[in-house]
Amino acid sequence: GQNIDQPTEMTATEGAIVQINCTYQTSGFNGLFWYQQHAGEAPTFLSYNVLDGLEEKGRFSSFLSRSKGYSYLLLKELQMKDSASYLCAVMDSNYQLIWGAGTKLIIKP
Amino acid sequence: GAVVSQHPSWVICKSGTSVKIECRSLDFQATTMFWYRQFPKQSLMLMATSNEGSKATYEQGVEKDKFLINHASLTLSTLTVTSAHPEDSSFYICSAREARENSPLHFGNGTRLTVT
């Protein structure tokens, strides 16, 4: 079956760095997405990786290793507004998105 | 960037009535749109895939006669919750992809439905 695993919840301190991991097993691979979702709101797109390596976008970076079925989202210089759920999603060979359950990130002052 | 507009953002209706939710891609054409439902503190659940000009593809366990989907044009899909019941109260979110390779999903802002 298809499966995406990410931690349920993480806690970090304002100003620090946090890494949210995602491992996947899917039928084929056409890219991995990270989304941010604040409580009561729809998800917003953060990043997309289809080739191995690190993609950097301001304070957020996303890494992919296809051979290991592994990705992480790195958030630097954490701000209180970064408190949200972070969703990992993989597009399979049928171009369907398989979603992880999300990681709730709690930022403490 | 690509924008998906969803309307209404919230709606309260009485049990037994029907509610229509609209999803529009404002600056791109979307041959495929997706409808999700999300209960509090749970992950997104795909309900159906809406295909322009053809019937929607429903996920297992989703009643097609209760959740009517119409994808009338390349920029508009509608979800109608028929004969709504309190257990249908949820956050409904639509999304769409641009018709280019490796394009991400763009989400509407969601519709919070409360059935009394």
PDB file of C-alpha atoms in Angstrom, chain A residues 5 19 54 75-76 85 89-90 107:
ATOM      1  CA  ASP A   5       4.905   9.068   7.641  1.00  0.00           C
ATOM      2  CA  GLN A  19      13.494  19.980  10.754  1.00  0.00           C
ATOM      3  CA  LEU A  54      17.952  20.855  -1.347  1.00  0.00           C
ATOM      4  CA  LEU A  75      12.493  26.079   8.981  1.00  0.00           C
ATOM      5  CA  LYS A  76      15.035  28.649  10.146  1.00  0.00           C
ATOM      6  CA  SER A  85       0.518  22.033  10.657  1.00  0.00           C
ATOM      7  CA  ALA A  89       2.278  14.978   0.065  1.00  0.00           C
ATOM      8  CA  VAL A  90       3.643  12.739  -2.692  1.00  0.00           C
ATOM      9  CA  ILE A 107       6.539  27.463  18.590  1.00  0.00           C
TER      10      ILE A 107
END
